Coordinates of C-alpha atoms in Angstrom, one line a residue:
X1100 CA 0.0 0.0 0.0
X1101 CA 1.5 3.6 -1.0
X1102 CA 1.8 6.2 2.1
X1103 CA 2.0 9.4 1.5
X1104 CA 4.6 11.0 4.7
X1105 CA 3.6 15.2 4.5
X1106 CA 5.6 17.4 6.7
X1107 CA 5.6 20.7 7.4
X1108 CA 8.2 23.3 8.5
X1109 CA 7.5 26.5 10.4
X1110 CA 10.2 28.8 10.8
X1111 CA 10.6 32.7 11.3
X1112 CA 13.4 34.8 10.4
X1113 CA 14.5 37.2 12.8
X1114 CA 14.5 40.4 10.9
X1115 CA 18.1 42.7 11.5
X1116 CA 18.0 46.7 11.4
X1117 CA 20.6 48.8 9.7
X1118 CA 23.6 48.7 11.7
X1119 CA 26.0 51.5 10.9
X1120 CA 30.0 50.9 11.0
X1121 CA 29.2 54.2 13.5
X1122 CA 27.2 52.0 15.7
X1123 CA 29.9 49.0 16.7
X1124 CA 30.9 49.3 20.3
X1125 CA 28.0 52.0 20.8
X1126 CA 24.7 50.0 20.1
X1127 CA 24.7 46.1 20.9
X1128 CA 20.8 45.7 19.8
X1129 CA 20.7 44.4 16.5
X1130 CA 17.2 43.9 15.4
X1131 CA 13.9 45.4 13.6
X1132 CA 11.4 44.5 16.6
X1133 CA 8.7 46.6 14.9
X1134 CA 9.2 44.2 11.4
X1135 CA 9.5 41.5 13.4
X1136 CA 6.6 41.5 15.2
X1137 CA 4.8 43.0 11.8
X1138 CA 5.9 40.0 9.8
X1139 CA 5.0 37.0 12.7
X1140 CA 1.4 38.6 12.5
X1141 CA 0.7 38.5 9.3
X1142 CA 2.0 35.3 8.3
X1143 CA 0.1 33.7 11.5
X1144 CA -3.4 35.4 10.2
X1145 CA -2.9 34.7 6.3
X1146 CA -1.2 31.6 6.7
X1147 CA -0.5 29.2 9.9
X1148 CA -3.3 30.1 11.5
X1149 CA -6.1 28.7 8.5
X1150 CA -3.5 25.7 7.4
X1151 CA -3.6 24.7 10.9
X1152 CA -7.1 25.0 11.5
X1153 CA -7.7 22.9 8.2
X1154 CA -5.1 20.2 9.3
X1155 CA -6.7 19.9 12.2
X1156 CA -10.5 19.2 10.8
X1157 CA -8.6 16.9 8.3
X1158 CA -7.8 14.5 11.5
X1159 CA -11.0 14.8 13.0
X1160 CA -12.6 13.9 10.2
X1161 CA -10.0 11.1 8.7
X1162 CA -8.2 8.9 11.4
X1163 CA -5.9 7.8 9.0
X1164 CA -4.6 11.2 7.8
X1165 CA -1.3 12.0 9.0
X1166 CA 1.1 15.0 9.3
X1167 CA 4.3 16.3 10.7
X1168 CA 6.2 19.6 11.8
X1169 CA 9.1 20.8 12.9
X1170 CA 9.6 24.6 14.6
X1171 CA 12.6 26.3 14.8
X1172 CA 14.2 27.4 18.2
X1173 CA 13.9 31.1 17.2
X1174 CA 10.6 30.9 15.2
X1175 CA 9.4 29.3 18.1
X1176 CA 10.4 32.5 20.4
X1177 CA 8.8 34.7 18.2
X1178 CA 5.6 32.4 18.0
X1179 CA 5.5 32.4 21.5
X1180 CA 5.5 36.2 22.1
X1181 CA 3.5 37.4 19.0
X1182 CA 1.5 34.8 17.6
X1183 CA 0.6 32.1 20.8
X1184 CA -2.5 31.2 19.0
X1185 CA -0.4 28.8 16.6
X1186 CA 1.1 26.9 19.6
X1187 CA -2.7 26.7 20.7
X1188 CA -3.5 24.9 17.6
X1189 CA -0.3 22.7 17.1
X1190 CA -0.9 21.8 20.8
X1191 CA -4.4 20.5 19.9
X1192 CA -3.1 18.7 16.3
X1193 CA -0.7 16.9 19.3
X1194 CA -4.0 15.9 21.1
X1195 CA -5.1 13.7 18.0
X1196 CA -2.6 11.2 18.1
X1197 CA -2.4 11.9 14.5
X1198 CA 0.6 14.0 14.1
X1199 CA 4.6 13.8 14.7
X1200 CA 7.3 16.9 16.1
X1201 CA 10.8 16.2 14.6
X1202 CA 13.4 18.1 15.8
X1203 CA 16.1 20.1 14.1
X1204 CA 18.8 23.0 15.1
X1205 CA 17.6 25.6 17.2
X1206 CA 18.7 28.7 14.8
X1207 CA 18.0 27.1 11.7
X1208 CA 21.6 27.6 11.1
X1209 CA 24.6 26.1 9.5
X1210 CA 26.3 24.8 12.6
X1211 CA 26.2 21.3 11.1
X1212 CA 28.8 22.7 8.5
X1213 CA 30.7 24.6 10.9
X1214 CA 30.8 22.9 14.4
X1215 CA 29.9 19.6 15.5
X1216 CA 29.8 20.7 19.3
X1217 CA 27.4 23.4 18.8
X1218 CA 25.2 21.4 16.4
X1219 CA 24.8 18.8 18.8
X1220 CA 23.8 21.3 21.7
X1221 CA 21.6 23.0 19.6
X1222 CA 19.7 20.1 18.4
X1223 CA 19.2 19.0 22.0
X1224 CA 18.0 22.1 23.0
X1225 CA 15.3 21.6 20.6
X1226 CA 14.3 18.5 21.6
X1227 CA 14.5 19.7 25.0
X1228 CA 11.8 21.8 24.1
X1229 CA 10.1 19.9 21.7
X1230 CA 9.3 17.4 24.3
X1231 CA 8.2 20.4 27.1
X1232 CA 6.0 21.6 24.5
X1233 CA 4.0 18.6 23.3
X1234 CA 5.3 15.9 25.7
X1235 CA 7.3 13.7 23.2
X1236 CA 11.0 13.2 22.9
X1237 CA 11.2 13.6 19.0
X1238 CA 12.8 10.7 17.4
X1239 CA 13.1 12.2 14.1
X1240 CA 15.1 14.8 13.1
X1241 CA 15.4 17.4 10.0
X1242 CA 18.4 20.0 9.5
X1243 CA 17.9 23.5 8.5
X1244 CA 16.7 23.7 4.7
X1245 CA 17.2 19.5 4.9
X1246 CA 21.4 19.9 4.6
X1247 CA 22.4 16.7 4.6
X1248 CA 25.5 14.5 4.4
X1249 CA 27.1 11.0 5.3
X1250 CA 28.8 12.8 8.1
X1251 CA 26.2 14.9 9.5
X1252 CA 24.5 11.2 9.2
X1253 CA 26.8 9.7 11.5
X1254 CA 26.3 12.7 13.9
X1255 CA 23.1 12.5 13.7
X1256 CA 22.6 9.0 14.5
X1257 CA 24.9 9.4 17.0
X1258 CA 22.7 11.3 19.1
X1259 CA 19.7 8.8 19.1
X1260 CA 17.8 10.1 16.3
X1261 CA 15.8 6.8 14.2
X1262 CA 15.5 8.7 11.0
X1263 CA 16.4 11.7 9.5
X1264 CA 14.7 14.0 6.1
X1265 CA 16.4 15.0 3.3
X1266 CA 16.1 16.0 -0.4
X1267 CA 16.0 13.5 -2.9
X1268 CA 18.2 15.1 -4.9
X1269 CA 19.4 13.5 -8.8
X1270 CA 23.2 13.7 -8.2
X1271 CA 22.9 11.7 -5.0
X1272 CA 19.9 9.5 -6.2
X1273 CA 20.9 8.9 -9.9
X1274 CA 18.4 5.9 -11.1
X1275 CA 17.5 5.3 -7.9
X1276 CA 14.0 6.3 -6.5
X1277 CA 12.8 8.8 -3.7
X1278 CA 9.9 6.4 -3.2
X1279 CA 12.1 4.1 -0.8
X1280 CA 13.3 3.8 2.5
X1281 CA 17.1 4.1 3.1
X1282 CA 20.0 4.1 5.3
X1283 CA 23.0 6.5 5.9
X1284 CA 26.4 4.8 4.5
X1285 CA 28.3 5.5 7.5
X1286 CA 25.6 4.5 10.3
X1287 CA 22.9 2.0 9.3
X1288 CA 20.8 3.0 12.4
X1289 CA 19.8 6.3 10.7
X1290 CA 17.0 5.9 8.4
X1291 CA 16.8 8.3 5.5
X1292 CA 13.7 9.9 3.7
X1293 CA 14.0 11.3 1.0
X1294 CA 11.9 14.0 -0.4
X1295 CA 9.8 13.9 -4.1
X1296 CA 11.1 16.8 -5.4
X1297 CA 8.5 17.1 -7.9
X1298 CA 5.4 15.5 -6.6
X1299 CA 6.3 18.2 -3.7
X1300 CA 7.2 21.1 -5.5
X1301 CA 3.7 20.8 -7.6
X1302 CA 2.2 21.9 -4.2
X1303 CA 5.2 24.0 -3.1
X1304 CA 6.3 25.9 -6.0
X1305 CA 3.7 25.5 -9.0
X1306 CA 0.2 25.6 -7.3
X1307 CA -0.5 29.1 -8.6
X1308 CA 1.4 29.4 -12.1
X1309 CA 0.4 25.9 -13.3
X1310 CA -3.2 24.9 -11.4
X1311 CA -3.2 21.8 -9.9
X1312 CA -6.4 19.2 -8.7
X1313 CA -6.2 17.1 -6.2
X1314 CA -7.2 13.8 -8.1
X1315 CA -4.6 14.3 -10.4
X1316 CA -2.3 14.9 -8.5
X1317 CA -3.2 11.7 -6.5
X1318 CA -3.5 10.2 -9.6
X1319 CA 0.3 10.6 -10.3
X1320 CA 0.9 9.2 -7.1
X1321 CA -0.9 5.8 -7.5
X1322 CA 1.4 5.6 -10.9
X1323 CA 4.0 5.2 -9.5
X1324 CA 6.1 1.8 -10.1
X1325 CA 4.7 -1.0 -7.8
X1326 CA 7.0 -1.4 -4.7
X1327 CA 7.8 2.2 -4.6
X1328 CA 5.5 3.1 -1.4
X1329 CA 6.8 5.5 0.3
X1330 CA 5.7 9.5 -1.5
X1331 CA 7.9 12.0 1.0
X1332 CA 6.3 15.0 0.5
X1333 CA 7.7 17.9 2.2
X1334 CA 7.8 22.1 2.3
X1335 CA 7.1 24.9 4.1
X1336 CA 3.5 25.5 6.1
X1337 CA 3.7 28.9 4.4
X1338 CA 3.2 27.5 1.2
X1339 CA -0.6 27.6 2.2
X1340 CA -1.7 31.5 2.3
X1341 CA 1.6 33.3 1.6
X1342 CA 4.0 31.2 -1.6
X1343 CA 0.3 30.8 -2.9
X1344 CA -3.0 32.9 -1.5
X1345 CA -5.9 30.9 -0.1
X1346 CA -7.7 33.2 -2.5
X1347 CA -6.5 30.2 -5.2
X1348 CA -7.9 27.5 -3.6
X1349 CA -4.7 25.7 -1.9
X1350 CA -6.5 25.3 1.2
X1351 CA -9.2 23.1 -0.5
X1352 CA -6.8 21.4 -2.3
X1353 CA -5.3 20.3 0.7
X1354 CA -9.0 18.7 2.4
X1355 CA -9.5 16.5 -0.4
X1356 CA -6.1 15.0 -0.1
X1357 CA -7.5 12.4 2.4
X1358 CA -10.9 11.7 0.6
X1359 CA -9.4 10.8 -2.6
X1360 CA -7.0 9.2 -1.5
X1361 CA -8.7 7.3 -0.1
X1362 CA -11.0 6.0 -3.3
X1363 CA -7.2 4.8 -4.3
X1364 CA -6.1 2.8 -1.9
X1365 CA -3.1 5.7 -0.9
X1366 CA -2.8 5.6 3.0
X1367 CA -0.6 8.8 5.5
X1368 CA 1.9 7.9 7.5
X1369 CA 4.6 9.7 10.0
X1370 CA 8.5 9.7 9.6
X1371 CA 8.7 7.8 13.3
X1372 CA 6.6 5.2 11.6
X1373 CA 8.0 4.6 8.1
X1374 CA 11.7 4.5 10.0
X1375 CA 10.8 1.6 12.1
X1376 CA 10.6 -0.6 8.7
X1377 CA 13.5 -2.1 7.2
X1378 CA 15.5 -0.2 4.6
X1379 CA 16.5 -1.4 1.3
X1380 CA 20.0 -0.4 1.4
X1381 CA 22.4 2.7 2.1
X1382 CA 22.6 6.0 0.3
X1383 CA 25.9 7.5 0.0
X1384 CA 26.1 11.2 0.2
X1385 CA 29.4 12.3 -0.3
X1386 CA 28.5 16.1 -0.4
X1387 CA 26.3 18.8 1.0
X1388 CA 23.0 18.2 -0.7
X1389 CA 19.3 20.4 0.5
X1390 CA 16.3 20.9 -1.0
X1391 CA 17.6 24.8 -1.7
X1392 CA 17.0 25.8 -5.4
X1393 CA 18.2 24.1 -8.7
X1394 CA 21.8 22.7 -7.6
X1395 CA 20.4 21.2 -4.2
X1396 CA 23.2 21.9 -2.2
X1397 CA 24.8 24.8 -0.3
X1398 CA 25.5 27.0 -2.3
X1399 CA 23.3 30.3 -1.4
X1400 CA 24.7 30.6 1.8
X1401 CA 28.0 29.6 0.9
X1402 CA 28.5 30.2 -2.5
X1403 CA 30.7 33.2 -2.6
X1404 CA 33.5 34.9 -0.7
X1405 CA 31.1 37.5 0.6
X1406 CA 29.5 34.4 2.2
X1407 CA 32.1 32.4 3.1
X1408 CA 33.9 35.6 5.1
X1409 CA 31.0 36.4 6.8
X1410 CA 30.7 32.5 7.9
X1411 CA 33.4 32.0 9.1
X1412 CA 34.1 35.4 10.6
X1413 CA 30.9 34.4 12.8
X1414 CA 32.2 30.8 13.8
X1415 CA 35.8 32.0 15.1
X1416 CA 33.9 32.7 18.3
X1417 CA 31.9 29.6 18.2
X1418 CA 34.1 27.7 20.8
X1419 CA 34.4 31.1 23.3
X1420 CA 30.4 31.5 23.0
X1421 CA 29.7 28.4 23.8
X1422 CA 31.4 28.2 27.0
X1423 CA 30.4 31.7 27.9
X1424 CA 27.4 32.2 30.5
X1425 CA 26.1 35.7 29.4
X1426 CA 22.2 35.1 28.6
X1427 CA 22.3 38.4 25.9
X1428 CA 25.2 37.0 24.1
X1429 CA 23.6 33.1 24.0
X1430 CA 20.6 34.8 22.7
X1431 CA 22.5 36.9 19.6
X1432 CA 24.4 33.8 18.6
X1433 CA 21.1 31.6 18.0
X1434 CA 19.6 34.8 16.0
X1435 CA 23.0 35.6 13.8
X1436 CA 23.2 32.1 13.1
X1437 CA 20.1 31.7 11.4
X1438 CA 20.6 30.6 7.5
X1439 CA 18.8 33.8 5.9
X1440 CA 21.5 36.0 6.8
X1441 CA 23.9 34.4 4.8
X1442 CA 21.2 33.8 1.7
X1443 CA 20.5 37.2 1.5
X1444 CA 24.2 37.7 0.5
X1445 CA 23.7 35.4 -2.6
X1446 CA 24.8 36.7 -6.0
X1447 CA 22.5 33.7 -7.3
X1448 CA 19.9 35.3 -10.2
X1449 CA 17.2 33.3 -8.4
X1450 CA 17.1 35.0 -5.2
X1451 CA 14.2 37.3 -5.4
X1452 CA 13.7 38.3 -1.2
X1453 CA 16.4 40.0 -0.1
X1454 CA 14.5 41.6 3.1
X1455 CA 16.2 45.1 3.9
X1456 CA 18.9 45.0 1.7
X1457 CA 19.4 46.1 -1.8
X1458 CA 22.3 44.1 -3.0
X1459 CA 24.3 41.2 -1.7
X1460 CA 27.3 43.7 -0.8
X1461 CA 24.5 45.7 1.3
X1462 CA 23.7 42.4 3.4
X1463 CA 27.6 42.1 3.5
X1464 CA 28.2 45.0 5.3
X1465 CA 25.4 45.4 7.5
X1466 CA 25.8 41.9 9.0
X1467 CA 29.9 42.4 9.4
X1468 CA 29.1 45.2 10.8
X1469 CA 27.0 43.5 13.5
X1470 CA 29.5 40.8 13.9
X1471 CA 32.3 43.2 14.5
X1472 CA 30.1 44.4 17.3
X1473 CA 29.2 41.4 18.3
X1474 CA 32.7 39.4 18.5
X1475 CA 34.0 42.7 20.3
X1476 CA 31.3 41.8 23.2
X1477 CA 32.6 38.2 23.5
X1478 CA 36.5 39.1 23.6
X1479 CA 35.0 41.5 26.2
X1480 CA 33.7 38.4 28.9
X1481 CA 37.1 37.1 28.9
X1482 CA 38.8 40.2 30.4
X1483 CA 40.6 41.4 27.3
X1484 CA 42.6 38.1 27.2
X1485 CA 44.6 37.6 24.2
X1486 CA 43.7 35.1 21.7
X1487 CA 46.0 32.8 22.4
X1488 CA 45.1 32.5 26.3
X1489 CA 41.4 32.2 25.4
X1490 CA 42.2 29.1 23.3
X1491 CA 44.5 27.6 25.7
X1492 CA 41.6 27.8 27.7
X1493 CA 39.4 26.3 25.7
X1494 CA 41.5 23.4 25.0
X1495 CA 42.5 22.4 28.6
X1496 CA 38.5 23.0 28.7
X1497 CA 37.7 20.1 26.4
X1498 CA 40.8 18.0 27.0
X1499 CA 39.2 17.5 30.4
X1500 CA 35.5 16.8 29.0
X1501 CA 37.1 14.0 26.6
X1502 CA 39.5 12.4 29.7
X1503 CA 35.8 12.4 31.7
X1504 CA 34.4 10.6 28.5
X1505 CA 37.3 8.3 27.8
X1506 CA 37.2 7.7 31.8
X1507 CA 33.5 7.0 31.6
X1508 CA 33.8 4.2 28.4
X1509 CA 36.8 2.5 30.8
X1510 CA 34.2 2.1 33.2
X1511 CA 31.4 0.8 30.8
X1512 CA 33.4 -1.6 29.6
X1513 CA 35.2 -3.1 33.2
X1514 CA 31.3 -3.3 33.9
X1515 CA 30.7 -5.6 31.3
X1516 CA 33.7 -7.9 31.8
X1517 CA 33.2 -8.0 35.4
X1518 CA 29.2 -8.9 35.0
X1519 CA 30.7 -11.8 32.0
X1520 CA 33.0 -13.1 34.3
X1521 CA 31.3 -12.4 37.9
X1522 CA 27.6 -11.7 37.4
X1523 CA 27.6 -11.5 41.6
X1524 CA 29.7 -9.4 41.8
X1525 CA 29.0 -7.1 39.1
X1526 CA 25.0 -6.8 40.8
X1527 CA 27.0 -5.1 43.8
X1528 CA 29.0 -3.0 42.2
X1529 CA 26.3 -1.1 40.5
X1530 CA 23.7 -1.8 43.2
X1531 CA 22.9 1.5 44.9
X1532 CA 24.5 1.6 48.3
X1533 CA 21.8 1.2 50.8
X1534 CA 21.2 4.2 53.3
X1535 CA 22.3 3.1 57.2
X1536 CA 20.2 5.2 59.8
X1537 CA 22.2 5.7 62.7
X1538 CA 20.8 4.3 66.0
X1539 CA 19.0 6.5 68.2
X1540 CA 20.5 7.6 71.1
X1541 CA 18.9 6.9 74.7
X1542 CA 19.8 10.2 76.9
X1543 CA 17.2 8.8 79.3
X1544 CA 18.7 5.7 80.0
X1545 CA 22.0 6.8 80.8
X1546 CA 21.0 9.5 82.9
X1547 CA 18.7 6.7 85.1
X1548 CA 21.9 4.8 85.3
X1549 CA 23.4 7.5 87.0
X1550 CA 21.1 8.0 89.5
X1551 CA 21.5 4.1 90.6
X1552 CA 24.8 4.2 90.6
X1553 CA 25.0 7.8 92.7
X1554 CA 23.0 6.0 96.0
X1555 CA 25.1 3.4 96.2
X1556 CA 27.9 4.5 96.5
X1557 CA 27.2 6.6 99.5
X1558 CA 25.8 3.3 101.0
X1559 CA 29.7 2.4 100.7
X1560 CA 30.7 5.0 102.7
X1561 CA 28.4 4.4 105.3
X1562 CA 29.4 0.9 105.5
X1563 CA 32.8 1.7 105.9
X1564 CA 32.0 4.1 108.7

């Protein structure tokens, strides 16, 4: 039976004001609160705030519909303080039983590329919050704009996740098929799904310049080969009311998804669901691949040297920022992270947004102006030490978190020989130690002992007498 596996993502960029070389060292507040407050409003009335409501009828009325999402850290913030009404209504989509949270970097950033330490804390962070949120640890997870690799794979599985999303992009696919469940090369836990580019992108990208219905477009799904069950198709929630207005009819596109596909035998299924099944064999991806326009890889955030200086201007600090304790400066990192501040410095002909800015030299220098600013603040917490002493720092820092590791592992695996060769004695080495009460002390009984023993001996003395 062919499952279809929709996801969702909802993220929000964090909108920067025009920061003057003039303002470095002088102003240390970097953002548009007024846009950002105008653009989470909008985009919750014309957009999340309908999809979700229709989502949501769609799994009252169909129990076998399903759907997923994952939020960024930061959209999440903003959703929180602007817009709560769309946590309201993703909180009742969790009620159903009938939809799935993956998880994914807090910032929507390129820390996979840059730094596996703070990739890993950010993707736990999310989880973290994931799971306070809507009361389930996600098992899945999806990196900003689907960035994907064999290493980032490895990473991933590494930290627990089942399955992971990614684009099914034609130089890492080749003949193969989309339709499939895989495995990454380097760590066969980690199932892969890969995304229909075109069966998704119909929806996505086309809905208003080409018109689409429904039973077609189920129709192409049921086409496909026989075995090939699995139709990934993923995109952004703002698809519905913003890339395409409701005005068009997207939004009742989308409710007869589950009727008709019904009539043809197509079932719904969630990532955590699909990755529990047995893949068909690995998928080597070599290089950075995402479901980013035409080349499906990196290259409109990292594309140029405009990029590139800016990237790695803002990850020289990485390591001293994330060992710092200064709220303020945690808080700027996750924001100057996020991916859209290096897209909008693309020289690509098909980036149309380009928020504030009017070239790609304009981004340039507003942003290194910020992170002048910024890095300036974070020499600043370490006393005006020197570069040098701040790294030495850092090292002895992590030399001591991988001797506590290495330590740890030594003891993991003298536990294992000891319970092969002594199972006794093993149970009592990692048997709690049990709590002894001290015995309570009797102040009466002594002092009654006393008083016997004062009597007599003046009964002594009389005797003698």
């Amino acid at each position: 039976m062919k499952k279809i596996c929709l996801y969702f993502e909802i993220h929000q960029i964090i909108h920067l004001k025009r920061y003057r070389f003039f303002d470095i060292g002088r102003d240390h507040y970097y953002y548009d609160d007024y846009e950002n407050e105008r653009s989470i409003n909008y985009i919750a009335e014309r957009s999340y705030v309908p999809a979700l409501q229709t989502l949501l009828q769609m799994c009252k009325d169909h129990p076998e519909f399903r759907v997923a999402f994952s939020l960024s850290g930061v959209g999440l913030e903003q959703l929180e303080f602007h817009a709560p009404q769309v946590i309201d209504l993703l909180q009742e989509l969790n009620k159903t039983g009938q939809v799935e949270f993956l998880s994914e970097p807090y910032s929507h950033g390129l820390a996979s590329l840059a730094n596996e330490e703070s990739f890993e804390l950010e993707v736990k962070r999310m989880s973290k919050k994931i799971k306070e949120l809507f009361g389930k640890e996600p098992k899945v997870f999806r990196n900003s704009s689907l960035i994907y690799n064999d290493e980032i794979g490895a990473q991933v599985a590494a930290m627990g996740f089942k399955g992971i999303l990614t684009e099914g992009a034609k130089q890492v696919l080749g003949w193969k098929s989309p339709h499939y469940l895989y495995h990454c090369a380097t760590d066969p836990r980690l199932k892969v799904l890969m995304r229909d580019i075109n069966l998704s992108e119909d929806i996505t990208e086309r809905f208003t310049s080409n018109p689409l219905m429904a039973d077609q477009w189920l129709d192409w799904i049921a086409s496909t080969p026989e075995g090939e069950d699995i139709i990934n198709i993923f995109g952004e929630l703002v698809t519905f009311g913003i890339f395409h207005p409701l005005e068009g009819g997207i939004l009742e596109f989308l409710k007869a998804i589950p009727v008709l596909a019904k009539e043809r035998n197509i079932g719904f299924a969630l990532p955590s669901e699909l990755c529990a099944q047995k893949s068909v064999g690995p998928v080597e991806v070599p290089y950075n691949i995402s479901w980013v326009d035409e080349e499906r890889d990196t290259s409109c955030w990292l594309g140029n040297h405009l990029q590139r200086e800016a990237f790695n201007k803002l990850y020289s600090v990485c390591e001293r920022v994330l060992i710092c304790n200064d709220r303020r400066i945690k808080m700027d990192w996750d924001y100057l992270q996020a991916s859209n501040n290096f897209r909008f410095m693309t020289t690509k002909p098909s980036m149309k947004f380009r928020d504030i800015y009017d070239s790609p030299y304009d981004a340039f220098t507003n942003y290194m102006n910020i992170i002048g600013d910024f890095i300036s603040r974070v020499n600043n917490l370490y006393g005006g030490a020197e570069n040098e002493e701040i790294n030495s720092l850092i090292t002895t820092i992590q030399n001591q978190d991988d001797e506590i590791a290495a330590k740890d592992k030594e003891i993991e695996k003298l536990q294992k020989l000891l319970a092969k060769y002594n199972p006794v004695e093993a149970k009592k080495a990692t048997a709690p130690t049990p709590q002894v009460e001290a015995a309570p002390k009797k102040p009466a009984a002594k002092k009654t002992t006393a008083a016997k023993k004062a009597p007599a001996k003046k009964t002594a003395k009389k005797a003698e007498k």
